[in-house]
CSV table of C-alpha atoms in Angstrom, one decimal:
chain,number,residue,atom,x,y,z
A,123,MET,CA,2.1,28.6,9.2
A,124,GLU,CA,-1.4,27.6,8.4
A,125,PHE,CA,-3.9,26.3,10.9
A,126,ILE,CA,-5.3,22.8,10.2
A,127,ALA,CA,-9.0,22.6,9.8
A,128,PRO,CA,-10.5,20.8,12.9
A,129,LEU,CA,-11.9,17.8,10.9
A,130,ASP,CA,-8.6,17.4,9.0
A,131,ALA,CA,-6.7,17.6,12.3
A,132,LEU,CA,-8.9,14.7,13.6
A,133,PHE,CA,-7.3,12.4,11.1
A,134,LEU,CA,-3.8,13.3,12.4
A,135,LEU,CA,-4.7,13.1,16.0
A,136,ALA,CA,-6.5,9.8,15.6
A,137,GLU,CA,-3.6,8.2,13.7
A,138,SER,CA,-1.5,5.6,15.5
A,139,ARG,CA,0.6,2.6,14.5
A,140,GLU,CA,-2.6,0.6,14.8
A,141,HIS,CA,-4.6,3.1,12.7
A,142,PRO,CA,-2.8,4.5,9.7
A,143,MET,CA,-4.9,7.3,8.2
A,144,HIS,CA,-3.8,7.4,4.6
A,145,VAL,CA,-5.8,6.5,1.4
A,146,GLY,CA,-4.0,4.7,-1.4
A,147,SER,CA,-4.3,3.3,-4.9
A,148,LEU,CA,-2.7,0.4,-6.8
A,149,GLN,CA,-2.5,1.0,-10.6
A,150,LEU,CA,-1.3,-1.6,-13.2
A,151,PHE,CA,0.2,-0.4,-16.4
A,152,GLU,CA,1.1,-2.1,-19.7
A,153,PRO,CA,4.3,-0.4,-21.1
A,154,PRO,CA,4.2,0.8,-24.7
A,155,GLU,CA,5.4,-1.6,-27.3
A,156,ASP,CA,8.6,0.3,-27.9
A,157,ALA,CA,9.5,0.5,-24.2
A,158,GLY,CA,13.1,-0.5,-23.6
A,159,PRO,CA,14.7,-2.0,-20.5
A,160,ASP,CA,15.3,1.5,-19.0
A,161,TYR,CA,11.7,2.7,-19.6
A,162,LEU,CA,10.7,2.9,-16.0
A,163,ARG,CA,14.0,4.5,-14.8
A,164,GLU,CA,13.6,7.1,-17.5
A,165,PHE,CA,9.9,7.6,-16.7
A,166,LYS,CA,10.8,8.3,-13.0
A,167,GLU,CA,13.6,10.7,-14.0
A,168,LYS,CA,11.2,12.6,-16.3
A,169,LEU,CA,8.8,12.9,-13.4
A,170,ILE,CA,11.2,14.1,-10.7
A,171,ALA,CA,12.6,16.7,-13.1
A,172,ASP,CA,9.5,18.7,-12.4
A,173,LYS,CA,10.2,20.7,-9.2
A,174,ALA,CA,7.1,22.8,-9.2
A,175,PHE,CA,4.6,21.8,-6.4
A,176,HIS,CA,1.0,22.5,-5.7
A,177,PRO,CA,0.8,23.8,-2.1
A,178,THR,CA,-0.9,20.6,-0.9
A,179,PHE,CA,2.2,18.6,-1.8
A,180,ARG,CA,4.4,20.9,0.4
A,181,LYS,CA,2.4,20.6,3.6
A,182,GLN,CA,3.7,18.8,6.7
A,183,PRO,CA,2.3,18.9,10.2
A,184,ALA,CA,3.9,21.4,12.6
A,185,THR,CA,3.8,22.0,16.3
A,186,TRP,CA,2.2,25.3,17.4
A,187,LEU,CA,2.6,26.7,20.9
A,188,GLY,CA,3.6,23.2,22.1
A,189,ALA,CA,0.5,21.5,20.6
A,190,PRO,CA,1.2,19.0,17.8
A,191,GLN,CA,-0.8,18.5,14.6
A,192,LEU,CA,-2.7,21.8,14.8
A,193,ALA,CA,-1.0,23.7,12.0
A,194,TRP,CA,0.7,23.1,8.6
A,195,THR,CA,4.1,24.2,7.8
A,196,THR,CA,5.5,24.3,4.2
A,197,ASP,CA,8.5,22.2,3.1
A,198,SER,CA,10.6,24.4,0.8
A,199,ASP,CA,13.1,21.6,-0.1
A,200,ILE,CA,11.2,18.5,-1.1
A,201,ASP,CA,13.3,15.3,-1.5
A,202,LEU,CA,11.6,13.8,-4.6
A,203,ASP,CA,13.9,10.8,-4.5
A,204,PHE,CA,12.2,10.0,-1.2
A,205,HIS,CA,8.7,10.7,-2.3
A,206,VAL,CA,9.0,8.9,-5.6
A,207,GLN,CA,10.6,5.5,-5.2
A,208,ARG,CA,11.3,2.6,-7.5
A,209,SER,CA,11.6,-1.0,-6.6
A,210,ALA,CA,11.5,-4.5,-8.2
A,211,LEU,CA,9.8,-7.7,-7.1
A,212,PRO,CA,12.0,-10.7,-6.8
A,213,ALA,CA,11.6,-13.6,-9.2
A,214,PRO,CA,9.2,-15.0,-10.3
A,215,GLY,CA,7.3,-11.6,-10.0
A,216,GLY,CA,3.8,-13.0,-9.4
A,217,PHE,CA,0.7,-10.9,-8.8
A,218,GLY,CA,0.5,-12.3,-5.2
A,219,GLN,CA,4.0,-10.9,-4.5
A,220,LEU,CA,2.8,-7.5,-5.8
A,221,LEU,CA,-0.1,-7.5,-3.4
A,222,ASP,CA,2.1,-8.5,-0.5
A,223,HIS,CA,4.4,-5.6,-1.3
A,224,ALA,CA,1.4,-3.2,-1.6
A,225,SER,CA,0.1,-4.5,1.7
A,226,VAL,CA,3.4,-3.7,3.5
A,227,LEU,CA,3.4,-0.2,1.9
A,228,HIS,CA,-0.2,0.4,2.9
A,229,SER,CA,0.6,-0.6,6.5
A,230,ALA,CA,3.4,1.8,6.9
A,231,LEU,CA,2.8,5.3,8.4
A,232,LEU,CA,3.7,8.3,6.4
A,233,ASP,CA,6.7,10.3,7.7
A,234,ARG,CA,5.3,13.4,9.5
A,235,HIS,CA,8.7,15.2,9.0
A,236,ARG,CA,7.9,15.4,5.3
A,237,PRO,CA,4.9,16.2,3.2
A,238,LEU,CA,2.4,13.4,3.6
A,239,TRP,CA,2.4,11.6,0.3
A,240,GLU,CA,4.4,8.9,-1.5
A,241,LEU,CA,4.6,7.2,-5.0
A,242,HIS,CA,6.1,3.8,-5.5
A,243,PHE,CA,6.9,2.4,-8.9
A,244,VAL,CA,7.1,-1.4,-8.9
A,245,GLU,CA,8.7,-3.4,-11.7
A,246,GLY,CA,9.6,-7.1,-12.0
A,247,LEU,CA,6.1,-8.5,-12.7
A,248,ALA,CA,6.4,-11.7,-14.8
A,249,ASP,CA,3.9,-10.5,-17.4
A,250,GLY,CA,6.0,-7.4,-18.2
A,251,ARG,CA,3.6,-4.8,-16.6
A,252,PHE,CA,4.6,-2.4,-13.9
A,253,ALA,CA,2.6,-1.0,-11.0
A,254,LEU,CA,2.2,2.3,-9.2
A,255,TYR,CA,1.3,2.3,-5.5
A,256,SER,CA,0.4,5.8,-4.3
A,257,LYS,CA,-0.8,7.1,-0.9
A,258,MET,CA,-1.7,10.4,0.7
A,259,HIS,CA,-2.8,11.3,4.2
A,260,HIS,CA,-6.5,11.8,4.7
A,261,ALA,CA,-5.8,15.1,6.4
A,262,LEU,CA,-4.6,16.3,3.0
A,263,ILE,CA,-7.2,14.7,0.7
A,264,ASP,CA,-10.1,12.2,0.8
A,265,GLY,CA,-10.1,8.9,-1.1
A,266,VAL,CA,-12.3,10.1,-3.9
A,267,ALA,CA,-10.2,13.2,-4.6
A,268,ALA,CA,-7.0,11.2,-4.4
A,269,GLN,CA,-8.3,8.7,-6.9
A,270,ARG,CA,-9.4,11.5,-9.2
A,271,LEU,CA,-6.0,13.3,-8.8
A,272,MET,CA,-4.2,10.2,-10.0
A,273,ARG,CA,-6.6,9.8,-12.9
A,274,ARG,CA,-5.9,13.4,-14.0
A,275,THR,CA,-2.3,12.5,-14.7
A,276,LEU,CA,-3.6,10.2,-17.4
A,277,THR,CA,-4.8,10.9,-21.0
A,278,SER,CA,-7.0,9.1,-23.4
A,279,ASP,CA,-4.4,9.6,-26.2
A,280,PRO,CA,-2.3,6.4,-26.5
A,281,SER,CA,0.3,8.2,-28.6
A,282,SER,CA,1.0,10.9,-26.0
A,283,GLY,CA,4.3,10.6,-24.3
A,284,GLU,CA,3.4,13.3,-21.8
A,285,ALA,CA,4.2,12.4,-18.1
A,286,ARG,CA,2.0,14.7,-16.0
A,287,VAL,CA,3.0,14.7,-12.4
A,288,PRO,CA,0.3,14.6,-9.7
A,289,TRP,CA,2.1,17.3,-7.6
A,290,ASN,CA,1.9,19.9,-10.3
A,291,LEU,CA,-1.3,19.4,-12.3
A,292,PRO,CA,-2.9,22.4,-14.0
A,293,ARG,CA,-5.9,23.9,-12.3
A,294,ARG,CA,-9.3,23.1,-13.8
A,295,ALA,CA,-12.9,24.1,-13.2
A,296,ARG,CA,-14.8,22.4,-10.4
A,297,SER,CA,-16.4,19.2,-11.7
A,298,GLU,CA,-20.1,19.5,-12.1
A,299,ARG,CA,-20.7,15.8,-11.5
A,300,VAL,CA,-21.5,14.8,-8.0
A,301,GLY,CA,-20.2,11.3,-7.4
A,302,ASN,CA,-20.5,8.7,-4.7
A,303,GLY,CA,-17.8,9.8,-2.3
A,304,GLY,CA,-15.8,7.7,0.1
A,305,ALA,CA,-17.2,7.4,3.6
A,306,LEU,CA,-14.6,9.4,5.5
A,307,GLY,CA,-14.4,12.1,2.9
A,308,LEU,CA,-18.2,12.3,2.8
A,309,ALA,CA,-18.3,12.5,6.6
A,310,LYS,CA,-15.7,15.3,6.7
A,311,ASN,CA,-17.5,17.3,4.0
A,312,LEU,CA,-20.9,16.9,5.6
A,313,PHE,CA,-19.7,17.7,9.2
A,314,SER,CA,-17.9,20.8,8.0
A,315,SER,CA,-20.8,22.1,5.8
A,316,ALA,CA,-23.9,20.7,7.6
A,317,PRO,CA,-26.1,23.5,9.0
A,318,ARG,CA,-26.2,24.5,12.6
A,319,SER,CA,-30.0,24.9,12.2
A,320,THR,CA,-31.8,22.9,14.8
A,321,THR,CA,-35.0,23.3,12.8
A,322,ALA,CA,-33.4,21.6,9.7
A,323,LEU,CA,-32.0,18.8,11.8
A,324,LEU,CA,-35.3,18.2,13.6
A,325,ARG,CA,-37.3,18.2,10.4
A,326,ALA,CA,-34.8,15.8,8.8
A,327,ALA,CA,-34.8,13.5,11.8
A,328,ARG,CA,-38.6,13.5,12.0
A,329,THR,CA,-39.0,12.7,8.2
A,330,GLY,CA,-36.2,10.2,8.0
A,331,LEU,CA,-36.2,8.4,11.3
A,332,VAL,CA,-39.9,8.5,12.3
A,333,GLU,CA,-42.2,8.9,9.3
A,334,GLN,CA,-40.3,6.7,6.9
A,335,GLN,CA,-38.4,4.4,9.3
A,336,LEU,CA,-34.9,5.1,7.8
A,337,THR,CA,-32.3,2.4,8.7
A,338,LEU,CA,-30.6,3.6,11.9
A,339,PRO,CA,-27.0,3.4,13.1
A,340,PHE,CA,-26.4,0.8,15.8
A,341,ALA,CA,-29.0,-1.6,14.4
A,342,ALA,CA,-26.3,-3.8,13.0
A,343,PRO,CA,-25.3,-7.2,14.5
A,344,ARG,CA,-21.8,-7.7,15.8
A,345,THR,CA,-19.6,-9.8,13.5
A,346,VAL,CA,-16.0,-10.9,13.1
A,347,PHE,CA,-15.4,-7.7,11.1
A,348,ASN,CA,-16.5,-5.5,14.0
A,349,VAL,CA,-13.6,-5.8,16.4
A,350,PRO,CA,-10.5,-3.8,17.4
A,351,ILE,CA,-7.9,-3.9,14.8
A,352,GLY,CA,-4.1,-3.8,14.5
A,353,GLY,CA,-1.9,-1.7,12.2
A,354,ALA,CA,-0.8,-4.3,9.7
A,355,ARG,CA,-2.9,-4.4,6.5
A,356,ARG,CA,-3.7,-6.9,3.9
A,357,CYS,CA,-4.9,-5.8,0.4
A,358,ALA,CA,-6.9,-7.9,-2.0
A,359,VAL,CA,-7.9,-6.7,-5.5
A,360,ARG,CA,-9.7,-8.0,-8.6
A,361,SER,CA,-11.5,-6.7,-11.7
A,362,TRP,CA,-14.9,-7.8,-13.1
A,363,PRO,CA,-16.3,-7.0,-16.5
A,364,MET,CA,-18.9,-4.3,-16.2
A,365,ASP,CA,-21.0,-6.2,-18.8
A,366,ARG,CA,-21.7,-8.9,-16.3
A,367,ILE,CA,-23.1,-6.5,-13.7
A,368,LYS,CA,-25.1,-4.7,-16.4
A,369,GLN,CA,-26.7,-7.9,-17.6
A,370,VAL,CA,-28.0,-8.7,-14.1
A,371,ARG,CA,-29.2,-5.1,-13.8
A,372,LYS,CA,-31.0,-5.3,-17.1
A,373,ALA,CA,-32.6,-8.7,-16.2
A,374,THR,CA,-33.8,-7.6,-12.8
A,375,GLY,CA,-34.5,-3.9,-13.2
A,376,ALA,CA,-32.1,-3.1,-10.3
A,377,THR,CA,-29.4,-0.4,-10.5
A,378,VAL,CA,-25.7,-1.2,-11.0
A,379,ASN,CA,-25.1,-0.1,-7.4
A,380,ASP,CA,-27.7,-2.5,-6.1
A,381,VAL,CA,-26.1,-5.4,-8.0
A,382,VAL,CA,-22.7,-4.5,-6.7
A,383,LEU,CA,-24.0,-4.3,-3.1
A,384,THR,CA,-25.8,-7.6,-3.5
A,385,MET,CA,-22.7,-9.2,-5.0
A,386,SER,CA,-20.8,-7.9,-1.9
A,387,ALA,CA,-23.5,-9.1,0.5
A,388,GLY,CA,-23.4,-12.6,-1.0
A,389,ALA,CA,-19.6,-12.7,-0.5
A,390,LEU,CA,-19.8,-11.5,3.1
A,391,ARG,CA,-22.5,-14.1,3.8
A,392,SER,CA,-20.4,-16.9,2.4
A,393,TYR,CA,-17.3,-15.8,4.2
A,394,LEU,CA,-19.2,-15.7,7.5
A,395,ILE,CA,-20.8,-19.1,6.9
A,396,GLU,CA,-17.4,-20.6,6.3
A,397,ARG,CA,-16.5,-19.5,9.8
A,398,ASP,CA,-19.8,-20.5,11.4
A,399,ALA,CA,-20.2,-16.8,12.2
A,400,LEU,CA,-23.2,-15.6,10.2
A,401,PRO,CA,-25.5,-13.6,12.5
A,402,ASP,CA,-29.3,-14.1,12.3
A,403,LYS,CA,-29.8,-10.3,11.7
A,404,PRO,CA,-28.7,-8.9,8.3
A,405,LEU,CA,-25.5,-7.0,8.0
A,406,ILE,CA,-25.8,-3.2,7.5
A,407,ALA,CA,-23.5,-1.4,5.1
A,408,MET,CA,-22.7,2.3,5.1
A,409,VAL,CA,-22.9,3.4,1.4
A,410,PRO,CA,-22.1,6.9,0.2
A,411,MET,CA,-24.5,7.4,-2.8
A,412,SER,CA,-25.8,10.1,-5.0
A,413,VAL,CA,-29.5,10.8,-4.6
A,414,ARG,CA,-29.9,13.0,-7.7
A,415,GLU,CA,-32.5,12.0,-10.2
A,416,ALA,CA,-31.2,10.8,-13.6
A,417,ASP,CA,-32.5,14.0,-15.3
A,418,ASP,CA,-31.3,16.4,-12.5
A,419,THR,CA,-29.0,19.0,-14.2
A,420,ASP,CA,-28.9,21.4,-11.2
A,421,THR,CA,-25.2,21.5,-10.1
A,422,GLN,CA,-25.9,23.5,-7.0
A,423,GLY,CA,-26.1,21.9,-3.6
A,424,VAL,CA,-25.0,18.6,-2.0
A,425,ARG,CA,-27.0,15.6,-3.2
A,426,VAL,CA,-24.8,12.9,-1.9
A,427,ALA,CA,-26.2,10.9,1.1
A,428,ALA,CA,-25.0,8.5,3.7
A,429,LEU,CA,-27.2,5.5,3.2
A,430,LEU,CA,-27.4,2.6,5.7
A,431,CYS,CA,-28.3,-0.4,3.5
A,432,ASN,CA,-29.8,-3.7,4.6
A,433,LEU,CA,-27.5,-6.2,2.9
A,434,GLY,CA,-30.0,-9.1,3.3
A,435,THR,CA,-27.2,-11.5,4.4
A,436,ASP,CA,-29.9,-13.5,6.3
A,437,VAL,CA,-31.5,-14.4,3.0
A,438,ALA,CA,-30.2,-17.4,1.1
A,439,ASP,CA,-31.8,-16.8,-2.3
A,440,PRO,CA,-29.6,-14.3,-4.4
A,441,LEU,CA,-32.6,-12.7,-6.2
A,442,GLU,CA,-34.5,-12.2,-3.0
A,443,ARG,CA,-31.4,-10.7,-1.5
A,444,LEU,CA,-31.2,-8.3,-4.4
A,445,ARG,CA,-34.8,-7.4,-3.8
A,446,VAL,CA,-34.0,-6.6,-0.2
A,447,VAL,CA,-31.0,-4.5,-1.1
A,448,SER,CA,-32.9,-2.6,-3.8
A,449,GLU,CA,-35.8,-1.9,-1.5
A,450,SER,CA,-33.5,-0.7,1.2
A,451,THR,CA,-31.6,1.7,-1.1
A,452,ARG,CA,-34.8,2.9,-2.8
A,453,ARG,CA,-36.5,3.6,0.5
A,454,ASN,CA,-33.5,5.5,1.8
A,455,LYS,CA,-33.1,7.5,-1.3
A,456,GLU,CA,-36.8,8.5,-1.2
A,457,VAL,CA,-36.3,9.9,2.3
A,458,TYR,CA,-33.3,12.1,1.2
A,459,ARG,CA,-35.1,13.2,-2.0
A,460,SER,CA,-38.0,14.4,0.1
A,461,LEU,CA,-35.7,16.8,2.0
A,462,SER,CA,-34.0,20.0,0.9
A,463,SER,CA,-30.2,20.1,0.4
A,464,THR,CA,-29.8,21.6,3.8
A,465,GLN,CA,-31.9,18.9,5.5
A,466,SER,CA,-30.1,16.2,3.5
A,467,MET,CA,-26.8,17.4,4.8
A,468,ALA,CA,-28.1,17.5,8.3
A,469,LEU,CA,-29.5,14.0,8.1
A,470,SER,CA,-26.4,12.6,6.5
A,471,ALA,CA,-24.2,14.2,9.2
A,472,LEU,CA,-26.5,12.6,11.8
A,473,MET,CA,-26.2,9.2,10.2
A,474,LEU,CA,-22.4,9.4,9.9
A,475,SER,CA,-21.8,10.8,13.4
A,476,PRO,CA,-21.0,7.4,14.8
A,477,MET,CA,-17.9,7.3,12.6
A,478,ALA,CA,-16.3,9.8,14.9
A,479,THR,CA,-16.6,7.3,17.8
A,480,MET,CA,-14.7,4.7,15.8
A,481,LEU,CA,-11.6,6.9,16.1
A,482,LEU,CA,-11.8,6.8,19.9
A,483,PRO,CA,-9.5,4.1,21.4
A,484,GLY,CA,-11.3,1.2,22.9
A,485,PHE,CA,-14.8,2.1,21.6
A,486,ALA,CA,-15.0,-0.9,19.2
A,487,SER,CA,-14.7,-3.3,22.1
A,488,MET,CA,-17.4,-1.6,24.2
A,489,ALA,CA,-20.3,-0.6,21.9
A,490,ALA,CA,-22.4,-2.3,19.2
A,491,PRO,CA,-21.2,-1.4,15.7
A,492,PRO,CA,-23.1,1.5,14.1
A,493,PHE,CA,-22.8,-0.5,10.8
A,494,ASN,CA,-20.8,-3.5,9.8
A,495,ILE,CA,-18.9,-2.4,6.7
A,496,VAL,CA,-18.3,0.6,4.4
A,497,ILE,CA,-18.8,-0.1,0.7
A,498,SER,CA,-17.9,2.8,-1.6
A,499,ASN,CA,-18.4,3.0,-5.4
A,500,VAL,CA,-16.1,5.8,-6.8
A,501,PRO,CA,-17.0,6.9,-10.4
A,502,GLY,CA,-14.1,6.4,-12.8
A,503,SER,CA,-13.3,6.7,-16.5
A,504,ARG,CA,-15.2,4.8,-19.2
A,505,ASP,CA,-12.4,5.3,-21.7
A,506,PRO,CA,-8.9,3.6,-21.9
A,507,LEU,CA,-6.3,5.8,-20.3
A,508,TYR,CA,-2.5,6.2,-20.7
A,509,TRP,CA,0.4,7.6,-18.9
A,510,ASN,CA,3.7,8.3,-20.7
A,511,GLY,CA,2.4,5.9,-23.4
A,512,ALA,CA,1.7,3.1,-20.9
A,513,ARG,CA,-1.9,1.8,-20.8
A,514,LEU,CA,-3.8,1.7,-17.5
A,515,ASP,CA,-5.0,-1.9,-17.1
A,516,ALA,CA,-6.5,-1.5,-13.6
A,517,GLY,CA,-6.7,1.1,-10.8
A,518,TYR,CA,-7.6,-0.4,-7.4
A,519,PRO,CA,-8.6,2.0,-4.6
A,520,LEU,CA,-7.2,1.1,-1.2
A,521,SER,CA,-9.0,2.8,1.7
A,522,ILE,CA,-8.9,2.9,5.5
A,523,PRO,CA,-10.2,0.2,7.9
A,524,LEU,CA,-11.2,1.6,11.2
A,525,ASP,CA,-11.3,0.3,14.7
A,526,GLY,CA,-14.5,-1.9,14.8
A,527,GLN,CA,-14.5,-2.0,10.9
A,528,ALA,CA,-11.8,-4.5,10.1
A,529,VAL,CA,-12.5,-4.5,6.3
A,530,ASN,CA,-13.3,-1.9,3.7
A,531,ILE,CA,-14.6,-2.5,0.2
A,532,THR,CA,-14.1,0.3,-2.4
A,533,LEU,CA,-14.5,-0.1,-6.1
A,534,THR,CA,-14.2,2.1,-9.2
A,535,SER,CA,-15.1,1.9,-12.9
A,536,ASN,CA,-12.1,1.6,-15.3
A,537,GLY,CA,-13.0,1.4,-18.9
A,538,GLU,CA,-15.1,-1.8,-19.3
A,539,ASN,CA,-14.2,-3.1,-15.9
A,540,LEU,CA,-15.1,-2.6,-12.2
A,541,ASP,CA,-11.9,-2.7,-10.1
A,542,PHE,CA,-12.4,-3.8,-6.5
A,543,GLY,CA,-10.0,-2.9,-3.7
A,544,LEU,CA,-10.4,-4.7,-0.4
A,545,VAL,CA,-8.3,-3.6,2.6
A,546,GLY,CA,-8.4,-5.5,5.9
A,547,CYS,CA,-6.7,-5.9,9.2
A,548,ARG,CA,-4.1,-8.6,8.6
A,549,ARG,CA,-4.5,-10.1,12.1
A,550,THR,CA,-8.3,-10.2,11.9
A,551,LEU,CA,-8.6,-11.3,8.3
A,552,PRO,CA,-5.5,-13.3,7.3
A,553,ASP,CA,-7.5,-14.9,4.5
A,554,LEU,CA,-9.0,-11.7,3.1
A,555,ALA,CA,-8.4,-13.0,-0.5
A,556,ARG,CA,-11.2,-15.5,0.1
A,557,LEU,CA,-13.6,-12.6,-0.2
A,558,LEU,CA,-12.6,-12.2,-3.8
A,559,ASP,CA,-13.5,-15.8,-4.6
A,560,HIS,CA,-16.8,-15.3,-2.8
A,561,LEU,CA,-17.5,-12.1,-4.8
A,562,GLU,CA,-17.1,-14.1,-8.0
A,563,ASP,CA,-19.4,-16.9,-6.7
A,564,SER,CA,-21.9,-14.3,-5.6
A,565,LEU,CA,-22.0,-12.7,-9.0
A,566,ALA,CA,-22.2,-16.0,-10.7
A,567,ALA,CA,-25.2,-17.0,-8.5
A,568,LEU,CA,-26.9,-13.8,-9.5
A,569,GLU,CA,-26.3,-14.4,-13.2
A,570,GLU,CA,-27.6,-18.0,-12.9
A,571,ALA,CA,-30.8,-16.9,-11.1
A,572,ALA,CA,-31.5,-13.8,-13.2
A,573,ILE,CA,-30.4,-14.4,-16.8
């Protein structure tokens, strides 16, 4: 029996029917040209023939001295037919049906009497493609690591018929690249590694909060997104060509992240205007972001920060909104770059500390939101990828809304596209897909104004 790390245990203890604590992904694949009618059945059989498991995929919560969720036990007899499932959409097999199915899967709690992960192959799409929905509990893995784990099953070789299984991937050296992690994973890493040094924390607070007026938690206005949520989820996904974002970046001198944030800000503004619910104050987004310089080759130390970004939703002009977002991210990055790695971790942990309160029942209805939304950009592959000869067309990350945070926006790069995954409380945001239309309108407005 293995004790669960305190911060991992928090995700188990905070989980309820209203607050599922797993991260997921929805991947779309184009089968190889020579795929027959039994391709997916044979693919699944090939996968489940591999009975070797990394220890993470054997863990399930155990009760220790009468206390639940404080230790891991190991499952020695894993039922792969349960963990790897195959289903089919009813005719006509539209994309909306797939999203409805993924939303139901993403709403369901993982079975704590088994290891906390599932894979679901879905066939029956009218265009001949198939999908893979996967999920793992956040106590086992964070969203960025889960996304990378699924990507490691893939290859850039289209002729490869290899079917790597995520539960038994070969070990590899630690990646030297520091990406923009998901908010909950970033919070867990920072809280576990942030120094106990009062001096470091005071220095970081003085520099960041006083001298340079860093954006603070609890400065955000309350919106329709910042309410207690239920357990049913709705997922909405769409891809945009990376070239469109890069053209705006080139024309304005902004970064890709700034353009994506402004695109999201415009969508949130339009969504709230439709409901006559746009606050006078700008919305604040929590954005995990790398603060390394472009020429920084030092792989030591944590250089990922928790930035609170002014989204400029009170500004009607898209270019002025982009300027507000760019200025906010630039100023916040400058604060972190002026600190040591130790001080950066301390400050990020301080900025993310309100996330712990979101896991407390009833907190969302009593206190002002520390920020309005989490927007995460997870680095992905720039090359086409394949699995068992099938080409990956899209890989949409599906994250975790929290109490008081009814919607989450996570995106990742995939070849020449940016794949957006939106997850929201079904009761609070029954029309979540409208945000996708607003994202397109927001990007189009930026293009028209800038190019």
